[in-house]
Amino acid sequence: MSGQSKDTPVWICPTCGNHYAAAETPPSSCVLCTDERQWVPPTGQRWTTMAELAEAGYRTEVRQVEPGLFGIGLTEPLGVGQRGMLVCTPQGNVLWDPPGYLDDKVLEELRALGGVHTVSASHPHMYGAIVDYSHAFDAPILLPEADAHWLNRPDPSVRTWSGVAEVVPGVTLVQCGGHFPGSAALHWADGADGQGVLLVGDTLLVTPGEDRVTFMWSAPNRLPLPEREVRQVVRALRPYRFDRIYAGWWDPVLRSGANHVVERSAERYIQFLRGDVALG
């Protein structure tokens, strides 16, 4: 499945879900979890492997989210718990934010959907099993130049980009910044019945009421994003038409009016940052 030897496993951090290069022993710590945007369990650093996860009962599941868009999730939580997305187009399929575990079942299902043309991710916490998916489909990995050094399993399939990159016609990577310098969104022009879809990971966070978005430098550590970064995110997305936003999990989803909601939510967020809100 991944080409790795059973004697030299790829090490997986179960806290963030990221993979490290095959080695006899795991690293002393996960550089993503020791960063202030993530966290190390109070009990200390833990490691697992793909084989251990399979033995523990991990399984993949693929669901259609809307015509031409399929979610890829896990039956058990791993890392930040993201649900990946496969955007299907006549020119090739784009895999976004892949989870940290995969099995033969998901590979068969993705092959039946036309395979994978390119793999990418919103930010380093969601790199997951990106190298395994790349190997399975001989697909390049597109990572923003600003964040590529966070991939702790180096691979020759990596290609870097900056600013904006069209992956296939109608599917565009947009570097927004914010959570990480290279934090990105994926714009799918044909999604939402031609009204446009934005896949954001947690570059933006859709709130539980599905009526607004918010912005965080670190969601788990409750650290807000400064005003200049919020404005940068909104500015990067403004040229694109999108009616719907899917964040990095099955729910919540911003189902309509997303262009206007992003602008309105950003201004409200900035009012709170500045203290321009009467609290009662």
PDB file of C-alpha atoms in Angstrom:
ATOM      1  CA  MET A   1       0.000   0.000   0.000  1.00  0.00           C
ATOM      2  CA  SER A   2       2.713   2.510   0.938  1.00  0.00           C
ATOM      3  CA  GLY A   3       5.885   0.687  -0.038  1.00  0.00           C
ATOM      4  CA  GLN A   4       7.288   0.827   3.494  1.00  0.00           C
ATOM      5  CA  SER A   5       9.061  -2.124   5.078  1.00  0.00           C
ATOM      6  CA  LYS A   6       7.459  -3.762   8.087  1.00  0.00           C
ATOM      7  CA  ASP A   7      10.853  -3.555   9.786  1.00  0.00           C
ATOM      8  CA  THR A   8      11.197   0.194   9.253  1.00  0.00           C
ATOM      9  CA  PRO A   9       7.751   1.690   9.845  1.00  0.00           C
ATOM     10  CA  VAL A  10       6.604   5.166   9.020  1.00  0.00           C
ATOM     11  CA  TRP A  11       5.901   6.782  12.400  1.00  0.00           C
ATOM     12  CA  ILE A  12       2.584   8.538  12.942  1.00  0.00           C
ATOM     13  CA  CYS A  13       1.881  11.081  15.662  1.00  0.00           C
ATOM     14  CA  PRO A  14      -1.676  10.246  16.837  1.00  0.00           C
ATOM     15  CA  THR A  15      -2.119  13.738  18.296  1.00  0.00           C
ATOM     16  CA  CYS A  16      -1.771  15.614  15.005  1.00  0.00           C
ATOM     17  CA  GLY A  17      -1.943  12.697  12.558  1.00  0.00           C
ATOM     18  CA  ASN A  18       1.256  13.569  10.724  1.00  0.00           C
ATOM     19  CA  HIS A  19       3.721  11.060   9.343  1.00  0.00           C
ATOM     20  CA  TYR A  20       7.482  10.894   9.842  1.00  0.00           C
ATOM     21  CA  ALA A  21      10.077   9.141   7.692  1.00  0.00           C
ATOM     22  CA  ALA A  22      10.568   5.392   8.087  1.00  0.00           C
ATOM     23  CA  ALA A  23      13.079   4.580  10.812  1.00  0.00           C
ATOM     24  CA  GLU A  24      13.865   1.880  13.351  1.00  0.00           C
ATOM     25  CA  THR A  25      12.749   4.143  16.198  1.00  0.00           C
ATOM     26  CA  PRO A  26      10.413   7.153  16.291  1.00  0.00           C
ATOM     27  CA  PRO A  27      11.604  10.760  16.704  1.00  0.00           C
ATOM     28  CA  SER A  28      11.962  12.110  20.223  1.00  0.00           C
ATOM     29  CA  SER A  29       9.097  14.549  19.645  1.00  0.00           C
ATOM     30  CA  CYS A  30       6.670  15.781  17.008  1.00  0.00           C
ATOM     31  CA  VAL A  31       7.709  19.217  15.788  1.00  0.00           C
ATOM     32  CA  LEU A  32       4.119  20.055  14.865  1.00  0.00           C
ATOM     33  CA  CYS A  33       2.779  19.251  18.323  1.00  0.00           C
ATOM     34  CA  THR A  34       5.510  21.122  20.193  1.00  0.00           C
ATOM     35  CA  ASP A  35       4.664  24.211  18.130  1.00  0.00           C
ATOM     36  CA  GLU A  36       2.342  26.654  19.928  1.00  0.00           C
ATOM     37  CA  ARG A  37      -0.458  26.042  17.430  1.00  0.00           C
ATOM     38  CA  GLN A  38      -0.824  22.415  18.533  1.00  0.00           C
ATOM     39  CA  TRP A  39      -0.309  20.514  21.809  1.00  0.00           C
ATOM     40  CA  VAL A  40       1.453  17.544  23.371  1.00  0.00           C
ATOM     41  CA  PRO A  41      -0.663  15.263  25.593  1.00  0.00           C
ATOM     42  CA  PRO A  42      -0.026  15.724  29.334  1.00  0.00           C
ATOM     43  CA  THR A  43       1.118  12.090  29.370  1.00  0.00           C
ATOM     44  CA  GLY A  44       3.820  12.871  26.803  1.00  0.00           C
ATOM     45  CA  GLN A  45       4.570  12.219  23.176  1.00  0.00           C
ATOM     46  CA  ARG A  46       2.986   9.110  21.651  1.00  0.00           C
ATOM     47  CA  TRP A  47       3.628   7.287  18.368  1.00  0.00           C
ATOM     48  CA  THR A  48       1.848   4.674  16.309  1.00  0.00           C
ATOM     49  CA  THR A  49       2.137   3.021  12.893  1.00  0.00           C
ATOM     50  CA  MET A  50      -0.201   2.161  10.052  1.00  0.00           C
ATOM     51  CA  ALA A  51      -0.109  -1.515  11.074  1.00  0.00           C
ATOM     52  CA  GLU A  52      -1.030  -0.695  14.678  1.00  0.00           C
ATOM     53  CA  LEU A  53      -3.934   1.462  13.534  1.00  0.00           C
ATOM     54  CA  ALA A  54      -5.236  -1.336  11.324  1.00  0.00           C
ATOM     55  CA  GLU A  55      -5.031  -3.781  14.229  1.00  0.00           C
ATOM     56  CA  ALA A  56      -6.885  -1.272  16.422  1.00  0.00           C
ATOM     57  CA  GLY A  57      -9.827  -1.330  14.019  1.00  0.00           C
ATOM     58  CA  TYR A  58      -9.304   1.855  12.007  1.00  0.00           C
ATOM     59  CA  ARG A  59     -11.232   1.887   8.745  1.00  0.00           C
ATOM     60  CA  THR A  60     -11.857   4.437   6.023  1.00  0.00           C
ATOM     61  CA  GLU A  61     -15.214   5.589   4.698  1.00  0.00           C
ATOM     62  CA  VAL A  62     -16.054   7.468   1.500  1.00  0.00           C
ATOM     63  CA  ARG A  63     -19.296   9.432   1.172  1.00  0.00           C
ATOM     64  CA  GLN A  64     -20.662  11.608  -1.596  1.00  0.00           C
ATOM     65  CA  VAL A  65     -21.037  15.148  -0.247  1.00  0.00           C
ATOM     66  CA  GLU A  66     -22.495  16.635  -3.409  1.00  0.00           C
ATOM     67  CA  PRO A  67     -22.253  15.727  -7.106  1.00  0.00           C
ATOM     68  CA  GLY A  68     -18.564  15.559  -7.990  1.00  0.00           C
ATOM     69  CA  LEU A  69     -17.360  15.877  -4.386  1.00  0.00           C
ATOM     70  CA  PHE A  70     -16.601  12.969  -2.038  1.00  0.00           C
ATOM     71  CA  GLY A  71     -15.538  13.024   1.610  1.00  0.00           C
ATOM     72  CA  ILE A  72     -12.930  10.603   2.969  1.00  0.00           C
ATOM     73  CA  GLY A  73     -13.076  10.003   6.704  1.00  0.00           C
ATOM     74  CA  LEU A  74     -12.056   7.498   9.364  1.00  0.00           C
ATOM     75  CA  THR A  75     -14.219   5.386  11.640  1.00  0.00           C
ATOM     76  CA  GLU A  76     -11.985   6.261  14.629  1.00  0.00           C
ATOM     77  CA  PRO A  77     -10.492   9.676  15.505  1.00  0.00           C
ATOM     78  CA  LEU A  78      -6.884  10.281  14.523  1.00  0.00           C
ATOM     79  CA  GLY A  79      -4.922  13.497  14.836  1.00  0.00           C
ATOM     80  CA  VAL A  80      -7.073  16.566  14.274  1.00  0.00           C
ATOM     81  CA  GLY A  81      -9.764  14.261  12.875  1.00  0.00           C
ATOM     82  CA  GLN A  82     -10.053  15.782   9.428  1.00  0.00           C
ATOM     83  CA  ARG A  83     -12.256  14.514   6.662  1.00  0.00           C
ATOM     84  CA  GLY A  84     -10.447  14.631   3.320  1.00  0.00           C
ATOM     85  CA  MET A  85     -12.142  15.636   0.074  1.00  0.00           C
ATOM     86  CA  LEU A  86     -11.903  14.346  -3.485  1.00  0.00           C
ATOM     87  CA  VAL A  87     -12.887  16.914  -6.119  1.00  0.00           C
ATOM     88  CA  CYS A  88     -13.778  15.062  -9.308  1.00  0.00           C
ATOM     89  CA  THR A  89     -13.307  16.763 -12.671  1.00  0.00           C
ATOM     90  CA  PRO A  90     -13.023  15.572 -16.301  1.00  0.00           C
ATOM     91  CA  GLN A  91      -9.385  16.714 -16.273  1.00  0.00           C
ATOM     92  CA  GLY A  92      -8.464  14.751 -13.153  1.00  0.00           C
ATOM     93  CA  ASN A  93      -9.380  14.415  -9.482  1.00  0.00           C
ATOM     94  CA  VAL A  94      -7.820  16.460  -6.684  1.00  0.00           C
ATOM     95  CA  LEU A  95      -7.425  14.994  -3.190  1.00  0.00           C
ATOM     96  CA  TRP A  96      -7.476  17.560  -0.382  1.00  0.00           C
ATOM     97  CA  ASP A  97      -6.548  17.251   3.326  1.00  0.00           C
ATOM     98  CA  PRO A  98      -6.126  13.445   3.381  1.00  0.00           C
ATOM     99  CA  PRO A  99      -6.566  11.755   6.787  1.00  0.00           C
ATOM    100  CA  GLY A 100      -3.578  10.121   8.459  1.00  0.00           C
ATOM    101  CA  TYR A 101      -4.684   6.526   7.829  1.00  0.00           C
ATOM    102  CA  LEU A 102      -5.577   4.692   4.624  1.00  0.00           C
ATOM    103  CA  ASP A 103      -6.369   1.131   3.640  1.00  0.00           C
ATOM    104  CA  ASP A 104      -6.900  -0.903   0.480  1.00  0.00           C
ATOM    105  CA  LYS A 105     -10.637  -0.220   0.594  1.00  0.00           C
ATOM    106  CA  VAL A 106     -10.274   3.532   0.171  1.00  0.00           C
ATOM    107  CA  LEU A 107      -7.749   3.081  -2.626  1.00  0.00           C
ATOM    108  CA  GLU A 108     -10.183   0.830  -4.484  1.00  0.00           C
ATOM    109  CA  GLU A 109     -13.008   3.329  -4.025  1.00  0.00           C
ATOM    110  CA  LEU A 110     -10.900   6.236  -5.239  1.00  0.00           C
ATOM    111  CA  ARG A 111      -9.772   4.240  -8.266  1.00  0.00           C
ATOM    112  CA  ALA A 112     -13.427   3.592  -9.079  1.00  0.00           C
ATOM    113  CA  LEU A 113     -13.995   7.368  -8.951  1.00  0.00           C
ATOM    114  CA  GLY A 114     -11.208   7.996 -11.447  1.00  0.00           C
ATOM    115  CA  GLY A 115      -8.116   7.968  -9.249  1.00  0.00           C
ATOM    116  CA  VAL A 116      -6.133  10.964  -8.022  1.00  0.00           C
ATOM    117  CA  HIS A 117      -4.416  13.505 -10.261  1.00  0.00           C
ATOM    118  CA  THR A 118      -2.914  15.665  -7.496  1.00  0.00           C
ATOM    119  CA  VAL A 119      -2.798  15.710  -3.683  1.00  0.00           C
ATOM    120  CA  SER A 120      -2.712  18.882  -1.599  1.00  0.00           C
ATOM    121  CA  ALA A 121      -3.668  20.204   1.837  1.00  0.00           C
ATOM    122  CA  SER A 122      -4.849  23.324   3.603  1.00  0.00           C
ATOM    123  CA  HIS A 123      -2.005  23.424   6.142  1.00  0.00           C
ATOM    124  CA  PRO A 124       0.571  21.191   7.907  1.00  0.00           C
ATOM    125  CA  HIS A 125      -1.804  19.761  10.532  1.00  0.00           C
ATOM    126  CA  MET A 126      -3.680  18.122   7.640  1.00  0.00           C
ATOM    127  CA  TYR A 127      -0.831  16.622   5.642  1.00  0.00           C
ATOM    128  CA  GLY A 128      -1.843  13.217   7.044  1.00  0.00           C
ATOM    129  CA  ALA A 129      -1.054  10.263   4.760  1.00  0.00           C
ATOM    130  CA  ILE A 130      -0.349  12.576   1.839  1.00  0.00           C
ATOM    131  CA  VAL A 131       2.780  10.661   0.789  1.00  0.00           C
ATOM    132  CA  ASP A 132       0.997   7.291   0.835  1.00  0.00           C
ATOM    133  CA  TYR A 133      -1.785   8.639  -1.371  1.00  0.00           C
ATOM    134  CA  SER A 134       0.792  10.150  -3.704  1.00  0.00           C
ATOM    135  CA  HIS A 135       2.592   6.810  -4.042  1.00  0.00           C
ATOM    136  CA  ALA A 136      -0.638   4.861  -4.567  1.00  0.00           C
ATOM    137  CA  PHE A 137      -1.700   7.022  -7.520  1.00  0.00           C
ATOM    138  CA  ASP A 138       1.672   8.288  -8.761  1.00  0.00           C
ATOM    139  CA  ALA A 139       0.290  11.762  -8.080  1.00  0.00           C
ATOM    140  CA  PRO A 140       2.315  14.893  -7.321  1.00  0.00           C
ATOM    141  CA  ILE A 141       1.997  16.560  -3.913  1.00  0.00           C
ATOM    142  CA  LEU A 142       1.418  20.308  -4.118  1.00  0.00           C
ATOM    143  CA  LEU A 143       2.512  22.173  -0.990  1.00  0.00           C
ATOM    144  CA  PRO A 144       2.905  25.927  -0.487  1.00  0.00           C
ATOM    145  CA  GLU A 145       6.565  26.917  -0.527  1.00  0.00           C
ATOM    146  CA  ALA A 146       6.116  28.711   2.812  1.00  0.00           C
ATOM    147  CA  ASP A 147       5.055  25.516   4.629  1.00  0.00           C
ATOM    148  CA  ALA A 148       6.696  22.659   2.718  1.00  0.00           C
ATOM    149  CA  HIS A 149       9.361  22.260   5.421  1.00  0.00           C
ATOM    150  CA  TRP A 150       6.652  21.016   7.807  1.00  0.00           C
ATOM    151  CA  LEU A 151       6.320  17.787   5.792  1.00  0.00           C
ATOM    152  CA  ASN A 152       8.367  15.463   7.973  1.00  0.00           C
ATOM    153  CA  ARG A 153       8.376  12.622   5.476  1.00  0.00           C
ATOM    154  CA  PRO A 154      10.302  14.132   2.545  1.00  0.00           C
ATOM    155  CA  ASP A 155       9.424  12.746  -0.866  1.00  0.00           C
ATOM    156  CA  PRO A 156      10.464  13.510  -4.464  1.00  0.00           C
ATOM    157  CA  SER A 157       6.809  13.841  -5.494  1.00  0.00           C
ATOM    158  CA  VAL A 158       6.537  17.210  -3.684  1.00  0.00           C
ATOM    159  CA  ARG A 159       6.089  20.314  -5.848  1.00  0.00           C
ATOM    160  CA  THR A 160       5.878  23.763  -4.286  1.00  0.00           C
ATOM    161  CA  TRP A 161       3.733  26.749  -5.218  1.00  0.00           C
ATOM    162  CA  SER A 162       3.051  30.276  -3.976  1.00  0.00           C
ATOM    163  CA  GLY A 163       0.177  32.716  -4.256  1.00  0.00           C
ATOM    164  CA  VAL A 164      -2.261  30.990  -6.599  1.00  0.00           C
ATOM    165  CA  ALA A 165      -1.983  27.716  -8.512  1.00  0.00           C
ATOM    166  CA  GLU A 166      -4.526  26.151 -10.870  1.00  0.00           C
ATOM    167  CA  VAL A 167      -4.348  22.402 -10.250  1.00  0.00           C
ATOM    168  CA  VAL A 168      -6.719  21.388 -13.059  1.00  0.00           C
ATOM    169  CA  PRO A 169      -9.133  23.643 -14.962  1.00  0.00           C
ATOM    170  CA  GLY A 170     -11.665  25.057 -12.512  1.00  0.00           C
ATOM    171  CA  VAL A 171      -9.798  23.914  -9.372  1.00  0.00           C
ATOM    172  CA  THR A 172      -7.462  26.503  -7.872  1.00  0.00           C
ATOM    173  CA  LEU A 173      -5.235  26.636  -4.802  1.00  0.00           C
ATOM    174  CA  VAL A 174      -5.278  30.009  -3.050  1.00  0.00           C
ATOM    175  CA  GLN A 175      -2.660  30.907  -0.432  1.00  0.00           C
ATOM    176  CA  CYS A 176      -4.511  32.824   2.277  1.00  0.00           C
ATOM    177  CA  GLY A 177      -2.062  32.750   5.180  1.00  0.00           C
ATOM    178  CA  GLY A 178      -3.296  33.166   8.720  1.00  0.00           C
ATOM    179  CA  HIS A 179      -3.056  29.916  10.688  1.00  0.00           C
ATOM    180  CA  PHE A 180       0.230  29.179   8.880  1.00  0.00           C
ATOM    181  CA  PRO A 181       1.980  31.430   6.337  1.00  0.00           C
ATOM    182  CA  GLY A 182       1.032  28.965   3.613  1.00  0.00           C
ATOM    183  CA  SER A 183      -2.496  28.188   4.841  1.00  0.00           C
ATOM    184  CA  ALA A 184      -4.621  27.683   1.766  1.00  0.00           C
ATOM    185  CA  ALA A 185      -8.103  27.170   0.409  1.00  0.00           C
ATOM    186  CA  LEU A 186      -9.156  25.151  -2.628  1.00  0.00           C
ATOM    187  CA  HIS A 187     -11.637  26.848  -4.947  1.00  0.00           C
ATOM    188  CA  TRP A 188     -13.825  24.591  -7.100  1.00  0.00           C
ATOM    189  CA  ALA A 189     -15.622  26.747  -9.623  1.00  0.00           C
ATOM    190  CA  ASP A 190     -18.167  24.111 -10.705  1.00  0.00           C
ATOM    191  CA  GLY A 191     -19.255  23.112  -7.204  1.00  0.00           C
ATOM    192  CA  ALA A 192     -22.597  23.998  -5.602  1.00  0.00           C
ATOM    193  CA  ASP A 193     -24.410  23.699  -8.960  1.00  0.00           C
ATOM    194  CA  GLY A 194     -21.961  26.115 -10.575  1.00  0.00           C
ATOM    195  CA  GLN A 195     -22.114  28.681  -7.758  1.00  0.00           C
ATOM    196  CA  GLY A 196     -18.642  27.733  -6.508  1.00  0.00           C
ATOM    197  CA  VAL A 197     -17.315  25.823  -3.502  1.00  0.00           C
ATOM    198  CA  LEU A 198     -14.463  26.642  -1.161  1.00  0.00           C
ATOM    199  CA  LEU A 199     -12.621  23.926   0.781  1.00  0.00           C
ATOM    200  CA  VAL A 200     -10.834  25.568   3.695  1.00  0.00           C
ATOM    201  CA  GLY A 201      -9.583  23.029   6.261  1.00  0.00           C
ATOM    202  CA  ASP A 202      -9.361  25.419   9.189  1.00  0.00           C
ATOM    203  CA  THR A 203      -8.011  28.411   7.277  1.00  0.00           C
ATOM    204  CA  LEU A 204     -11.547  29.548   8.097  1.00  0.00           C
ATOM    205  CA  LEU A 205     -13.635  27.812  10.757  1.00  0.00           C
ATOM    206  CA  VAL A 206     -17.342  27.330  10.064  1.00  0.00           C
ATOM    207  CA  THR A 207     -19.247  27.821  13.305  1.00  0.00           C
ATOM    208  CA  PRO A 208     -21.850  25.297  14.631  1.00  0.00           C
ATOM    209  CA  GLY A 209     -24.838  27.402  13.594  1.00  0.00           C
ATOM    210  CA  GLU A 210     -23.628  27.218   9.967  1.00  0.00           C
ATOM    211  CA  ASP A 211     -24.259  30.955   9.590  1.00  0.00           C
ATOM    212  CA  ARG A 212     -20.797  32.475  10.044  1.00  0.00           C
ATOM    213  CA  VAL A 213     -17.070  31.754   9.994  1.00  0.00           C
ATOM    214  CA  THR A 214     -14.311  32.632  12.403  1.00  0.00           C
ATOM    215  CA  PHE A 215     -10.523  32.844  12.354  1.00  0.00           C
ATOM    216  CA  MET A 216      -7.944  31.328  14.726  1.00  0.00           C
ATOM    217  CA  TRP A 217      -4.163  31.179  14.908  1.00  0.00           C
ATOM    218  CA  SER A 218      -4.594  28.137  17.152  1.00  0.00           C
ATOM    219  CA  ALA A 219      -8.030  26.598  17.585  1.00  0.00           C
ATOM    220  CA  PRO A 220      -7.031  24.023  20.262  1.00  0.00           C
ATOM    221  CA  ASN A 221      -5.108  26.611  22.283  1.00  0.00           C
ATOM    222  CA  ARG A 222      -7.755  29.325  21.740  1.00  0.00           C
ATOM    223  CA  LEU A 223      -5.324  31.861  20.280  1.00  0.00           C
ATOM    224  CA  PRO A 224      -6.978  34.436  18.007  1.00  0.00           C
ATOM    225  CA  LEU A 225      -5.757  35.623  14.631  1.00  0.00           C
ATOM    226  CA  PRO A 226      -4.565  39.253  14.462  1.00  0.00           C
ATOM    227  CA  GLU A 227      -6.516  41.759  12.390  1.00  0.00           C
ATOM    228  CA  ARG A 228      -3.883  42.089   9.664  1.00  0.00           C
ATOM    229  CA  GLU A 229      -3.976  38.323   9.080  1.00  0.00           C
ATOM    230  CA  VAL A 230      -7.785  38.229   9.009  1.00  0.00           C
ATOM    231  CA  ARG A 231      -7.811  40.952   6.380  1.00  0.00           C
ATOM    232  CA  GLN A 232      -5.171  39.071   4.398  1.00  0.00           C
ATOM    233  CA  VAL A 233      -7.315  35.923   4.334  1.00  0.00           C
ATOM    234  CA  VAL A 234     -10.377  37.834   3.151  1.00  0.00           C
ATOM    235  CA  ARG A 235      -8.376  39.763   0.557  1.00  0.00           C
ATOM    236  CA  ALA A 236      -6.941  36.548  -0.909  1.00  0.00           C
ATOM    237  CA  LEU A 237     -10.422  35.014  -1.305  1.00  0.00           C
ATOM    238  CA  ARG A 238     -12.219  38.094  -2.609  1.00  0.00           C
ATOM    239  CA  PRO A 239     -11.561  37.428  -6.337  1.00  0.00           C
ATOM    240  CA  TYR A 240     -13.344  34.058  -6.171  1.00  0.00           C
ATOM    241  CA  ARG A 241     -17.035  33.306  -6.428  1.00  0.00           C
ATOM    242  CA  PHE A 242     -18.266  30.677  -3.956  1.00  0.00           C
ATOM    243  CA  ASP A 243     -21.656  29.994  -2.448  1.00  0.00           C
ATOM    244  CA  ARG A 244     -20.648  27.125  -0.126  1.00  0.00           C
ATOM    245  CA  ILE A 245     -17.787  26.390   2.289  1.00  0.00           C
ATOM    246  CA  TYR A 246     -16.687  22.997   3.529  1.00  0.00           C
ATOM    247  CA  ALA A 247     -14.287  23.071   6.455  1.00  0.00           C
ATOM    248  CA  GLY A 248     -12.070  20.146   7.428  1.00  0.00           C
ATOM    249  CA  TRP A 249     -14.744  17.953   9.060  1.00  0.00           C
ATOM    250  CA  TRP A 250     -18.065  16.443   8.036  1.00  0.00           C
ATOM    251  CA  ASP A 251     -19.916  19.207   9.899  1.00  0.00           C
ATOM    252  CA  PRO A 252     -20.594  22.084  10.086  1.00  0.00           C
ATOM    253  CA  VAL A 253     -20.989  23.320   6.492  1.00  0.00           C
ATOM    254  CA  LEU A 254     -21.712  26.868   5.355  1.00  0.00           C
ATOM    255  CA  ARG A 255     -24.344  25.908   2.810  1.00  0.00           C
ATOM    256  CA  SER A 256     -25.164  29.149   1.001  1.00  0.00           C
ATOM    257  CA  GLY A 257     -24.239  32.811   0.730  1.00  0.00           C
ATOM    258  CA  ALA A 258     -20.651  32.070   1.699  1.00  0.00           C
ATOM    259  CA  ASN A 259     -19.031  35.018  -0.121  1.00  0.00           C
ATOM    260  CA  HIS A 260     -21.054  37.518   1.909  1.00  0.00           C
ATOM    261  CA  VAL A 261     -20.764  35.559   5.139  1.00  0.00           C
ATOM    262  CA  VAL A 262     -16.946  35.619   5.002  1.00  0.00           C
ATOM    263  CA  GLU A 263     -16.871  39.407   4.582  1.00  0.00           C
ATOM    264  CA  ARG A 264     -19.466  40.007   7.313  1.00  0.00           C
ATOM    265  CA  SER A 265     -17.863  37.568   9.737  1.00  0.00           C
ATOM    266  CA  ALA A 266     -14.432  39.107   9.271  1.00  0.00           C
ATOM    267  CA  GLU A 267     -15.675  42.582  10.105  1.00  0.00           C
ATOM    268  CA  ARG A 268     -17.468  41.308  13.208  1.00  0.00           C
ATOM    269  CA  TYR A 269     -14.375  39.403  14.340  1.00  0.00           C
ATOM    270  CA  ILE A 270     -12.249  42.538  13.938  1.00  0.00           C
ATOM    271  CA  GLN A 271     -14.749  44.557  15.996  1.00  0.00           C
ATOM    272  CA  PHE A 272     -14.178  42.136  18.877  1.00  0.00           C
ATOM    273  CA  LEU A 273     -10.394  42.247  18.447  1.00  0.00           C
ATOM    274  CA  ARG A 274     -10.481  46.045  18.669  1.00  0.00           C
ATOM    275  CA  GLY A 275     -12.880  46.110  21.589  1.00  0.00           C
ATOM    276  CA  ASP A 276     -15.473  47.978  19.526  1.00  0.00           C
ATOM    277  CA  VAL A 277     -18.336  45.893  20.896  1.00  0.00           C
ATOM    278  CA  ALA A 278     -20.656  46.753  23.762  1.00  0.00           C
ATOM    279  CA  LEU A 279     -20.880  43.642  25.916  1.00  0.00           C
ATOM    280  CA  GLY A 280     -24.040  43.194  27.941  1.00  0.00           C
TER     281      GLY A 280
END
